Coordinates of C-alpha atoms in Angstrom, one line a residue:
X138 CA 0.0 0.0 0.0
X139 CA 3.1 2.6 0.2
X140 CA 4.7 1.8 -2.8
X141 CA 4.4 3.1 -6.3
X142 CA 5.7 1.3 -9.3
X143 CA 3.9 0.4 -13.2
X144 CA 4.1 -3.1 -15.1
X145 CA 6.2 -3.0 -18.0
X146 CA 4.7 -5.8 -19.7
X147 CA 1.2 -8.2 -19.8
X148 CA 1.7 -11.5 -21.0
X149 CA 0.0 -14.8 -21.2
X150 CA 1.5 -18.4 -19.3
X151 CA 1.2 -20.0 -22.7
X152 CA 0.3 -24.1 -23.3
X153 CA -2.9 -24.8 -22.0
X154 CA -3.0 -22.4 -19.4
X155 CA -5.5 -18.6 -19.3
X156 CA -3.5 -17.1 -16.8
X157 CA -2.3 -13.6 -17.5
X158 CA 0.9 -12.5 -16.1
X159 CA 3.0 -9.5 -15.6
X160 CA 6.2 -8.3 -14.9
X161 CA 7.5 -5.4 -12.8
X162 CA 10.3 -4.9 -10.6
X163 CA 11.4 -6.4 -7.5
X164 CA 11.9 -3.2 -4.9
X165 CA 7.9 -2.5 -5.9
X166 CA 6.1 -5.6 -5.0
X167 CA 9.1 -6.8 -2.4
X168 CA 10.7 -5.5 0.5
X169 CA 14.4 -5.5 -0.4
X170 CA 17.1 -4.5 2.4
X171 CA 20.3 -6.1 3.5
X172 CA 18.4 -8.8 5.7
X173 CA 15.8 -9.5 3.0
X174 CA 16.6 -10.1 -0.2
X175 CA 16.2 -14.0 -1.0
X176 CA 14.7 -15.5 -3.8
X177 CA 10.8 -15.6 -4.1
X178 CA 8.8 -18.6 -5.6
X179 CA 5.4 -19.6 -4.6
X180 CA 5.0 -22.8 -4.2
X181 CA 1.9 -24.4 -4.5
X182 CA -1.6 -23.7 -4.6
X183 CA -1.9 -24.0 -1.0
X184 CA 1.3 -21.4 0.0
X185 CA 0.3 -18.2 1.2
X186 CA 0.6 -15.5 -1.3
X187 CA 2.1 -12.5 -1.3
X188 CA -0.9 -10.2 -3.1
X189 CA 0.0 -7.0 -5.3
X190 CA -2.4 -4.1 -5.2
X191 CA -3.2 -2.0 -7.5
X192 CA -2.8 1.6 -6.7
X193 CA -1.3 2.2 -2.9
X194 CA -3.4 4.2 -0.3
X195 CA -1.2 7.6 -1.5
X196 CA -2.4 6.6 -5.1
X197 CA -5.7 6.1 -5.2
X198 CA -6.8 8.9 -2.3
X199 CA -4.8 11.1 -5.5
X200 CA -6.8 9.6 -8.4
X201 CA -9.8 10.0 -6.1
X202 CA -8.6 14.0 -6.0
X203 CA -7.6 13.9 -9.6
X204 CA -11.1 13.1 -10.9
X205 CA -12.6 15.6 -8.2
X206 CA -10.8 18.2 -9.5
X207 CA -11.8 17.5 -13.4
X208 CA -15.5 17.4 -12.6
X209 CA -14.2 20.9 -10.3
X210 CA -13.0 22.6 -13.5
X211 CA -16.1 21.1 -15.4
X212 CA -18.1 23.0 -13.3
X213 CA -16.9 26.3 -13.6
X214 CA -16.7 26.5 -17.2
X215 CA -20.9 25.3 -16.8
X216 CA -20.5 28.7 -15.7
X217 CA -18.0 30.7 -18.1
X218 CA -20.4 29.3 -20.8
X219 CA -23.9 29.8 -19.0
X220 CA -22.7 33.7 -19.0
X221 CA -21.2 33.7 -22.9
X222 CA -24.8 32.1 -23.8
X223 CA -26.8 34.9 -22.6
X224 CA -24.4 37.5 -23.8
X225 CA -25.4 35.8 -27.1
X226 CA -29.0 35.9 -26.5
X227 CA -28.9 39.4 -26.0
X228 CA -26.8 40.2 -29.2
X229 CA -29.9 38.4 -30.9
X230 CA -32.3 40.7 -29.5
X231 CA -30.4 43.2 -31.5
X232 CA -31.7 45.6 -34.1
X233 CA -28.9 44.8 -36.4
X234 CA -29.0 41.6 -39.1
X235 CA -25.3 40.9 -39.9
X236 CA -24.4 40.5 -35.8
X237 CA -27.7 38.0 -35.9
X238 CA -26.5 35.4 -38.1
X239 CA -22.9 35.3 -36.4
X240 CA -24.5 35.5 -32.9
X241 CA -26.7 32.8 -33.7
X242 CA -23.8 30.6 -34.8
X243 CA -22.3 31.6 -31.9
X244 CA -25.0 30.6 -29.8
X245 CA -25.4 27.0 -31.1
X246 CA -21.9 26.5 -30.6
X247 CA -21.8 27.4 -26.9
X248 CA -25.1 25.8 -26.6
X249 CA -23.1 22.8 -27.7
X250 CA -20.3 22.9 -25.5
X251 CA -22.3 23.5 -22.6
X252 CA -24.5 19.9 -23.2
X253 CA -20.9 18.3 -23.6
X254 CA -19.8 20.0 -20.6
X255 CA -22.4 18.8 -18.4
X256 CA -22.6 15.3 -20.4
X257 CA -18.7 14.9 -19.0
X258 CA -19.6 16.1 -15.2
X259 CA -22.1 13.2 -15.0
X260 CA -19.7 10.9 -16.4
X261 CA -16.9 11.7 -14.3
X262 CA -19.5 11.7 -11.0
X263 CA -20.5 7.9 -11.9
X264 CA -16.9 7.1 -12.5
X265 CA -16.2 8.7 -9.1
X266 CA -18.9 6.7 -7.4
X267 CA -17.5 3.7 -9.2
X268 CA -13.8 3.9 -8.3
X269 CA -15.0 4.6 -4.7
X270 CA -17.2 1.8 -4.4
X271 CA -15.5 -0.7 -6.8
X272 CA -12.1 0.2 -5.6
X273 CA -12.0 2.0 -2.6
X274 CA -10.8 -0.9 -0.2
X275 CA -7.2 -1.7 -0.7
X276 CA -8.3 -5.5 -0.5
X277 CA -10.3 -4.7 -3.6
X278 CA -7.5 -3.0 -5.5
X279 CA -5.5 -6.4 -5.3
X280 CA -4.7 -7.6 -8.5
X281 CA -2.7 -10.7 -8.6
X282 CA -0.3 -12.5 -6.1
X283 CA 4.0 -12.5 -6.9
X284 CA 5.1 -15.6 -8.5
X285 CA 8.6 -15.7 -8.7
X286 CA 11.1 -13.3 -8.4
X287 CA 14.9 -13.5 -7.9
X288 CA 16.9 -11.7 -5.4
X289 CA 17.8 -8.1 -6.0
X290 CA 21.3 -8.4 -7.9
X291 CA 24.2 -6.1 -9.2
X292 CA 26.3 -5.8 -12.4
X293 CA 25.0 -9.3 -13.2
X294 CA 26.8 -10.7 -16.5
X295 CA 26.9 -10.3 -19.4
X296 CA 26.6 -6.2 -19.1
X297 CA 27.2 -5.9 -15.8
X298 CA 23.3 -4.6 -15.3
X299 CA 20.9 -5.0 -12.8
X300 CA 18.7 -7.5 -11.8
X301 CA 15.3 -6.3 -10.3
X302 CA 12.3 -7.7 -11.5
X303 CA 9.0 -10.0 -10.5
X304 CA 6.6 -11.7 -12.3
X305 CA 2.8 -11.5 -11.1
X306 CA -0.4 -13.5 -11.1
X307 CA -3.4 -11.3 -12.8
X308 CA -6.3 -12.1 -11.5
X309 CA -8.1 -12.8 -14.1
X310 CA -11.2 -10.8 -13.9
X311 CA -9.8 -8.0 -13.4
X312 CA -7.9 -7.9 -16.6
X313 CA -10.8 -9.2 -18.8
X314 CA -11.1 -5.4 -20.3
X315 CA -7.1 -5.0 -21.1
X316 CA -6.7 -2.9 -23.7
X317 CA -2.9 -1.9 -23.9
X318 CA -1.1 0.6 -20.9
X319 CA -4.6 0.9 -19.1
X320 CA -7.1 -0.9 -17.3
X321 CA -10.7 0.1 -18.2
X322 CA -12.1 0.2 -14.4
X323 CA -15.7 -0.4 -15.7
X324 CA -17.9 1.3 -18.4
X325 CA -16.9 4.8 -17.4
X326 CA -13.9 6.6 -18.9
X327 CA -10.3 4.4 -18.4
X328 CA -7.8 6.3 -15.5
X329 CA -5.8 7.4 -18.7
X330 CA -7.7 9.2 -20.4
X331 CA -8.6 11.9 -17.6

């Protein structure tokens, strides 16, 4: 839960197996320190597993901000655009012609912009509600369990580079949706496209 890091790659088990895996780097999903740093297998269905979560408690209380702050900004240009259509509406109370037709364009367009406006504060306030409720417990923001990862290592040959990686367990479910870099957290717009 106080640890940030991304997966670098999604990739399936292969044969005859569904499971999804993915990789990432030791020092996120492992404590690593002088006293504990040993090589990481699970073994068996019945070991305990060591569970990756998706989004820390730092993380998510941000995305929760993040999306609060969109549907923030959403809101005051509902009204920066509530003024601008009745200062159009009054420019097509106007005597003259010519400023009618452009007002009227005008109009239309911010008429527009407000219905999208308002269309995107609803979505983001039932992608809110989701995230809370879908997400908000850190026991429902686990995603998978560690399956193997060596110890943390230095200039390891050939290269001299260094070793620091893990592989994961996807849960499954969770990663039915996966569409690239993101996960789609339900119907409602995906975390990267805020």
């Amino acid at each position: 839960p106080k640890t940030q890091g991304t997966m670098a790659v999604y990739f399936s088990e292969g044969g005859e197996s569904t499971k999804m895996l993915g990789l990432t780097c030791r020092h996120v999903v492992l404590k690593v320190d002088a006293a504990t740093n040993n090589d990481y297998t699970l073994n068996g269905a019945g070991a305990p597993r060591k569970n990756v979560q998706l989004l820390g408690t730092h993380a998510f209380k941000g995305l929760l901000d993040l999306i609060r702050l969109r549907i923030d900004l959403h809101v005051i240009m509902v009204t920066i655009l509530e003024d601008d259509i009745q200062r159009w509406e009054k420019r097509l109370q106007s005597d003259d012609s010519e400023d009618t037709d452009g007002a009227r364009k005008k109009l239309a367009k911010v008429r527009n912009q407000l219905a999208e406006t308002n269309e995107a504060i609803e979505d983001l306030e039932k992608f809110f509600a989701t995230v809370k409720t879908d997400w908000g417990s850190a026991s429902k923001r686990i995603i998978g369990h560690i399956r193997h990862s060596p110890p943390l290592a230095f200039n390891v040959q050939p290269g001299e580079f260094m070793e620091d990686w893990a592989v994961i367990e996807l849960d499954g479910p969770k990663f039915k949706e996966l569409k690239g870099n993101f996960i789609d957290l339900g119907a409602c717009s995906p975390i990267s496209s805020l």
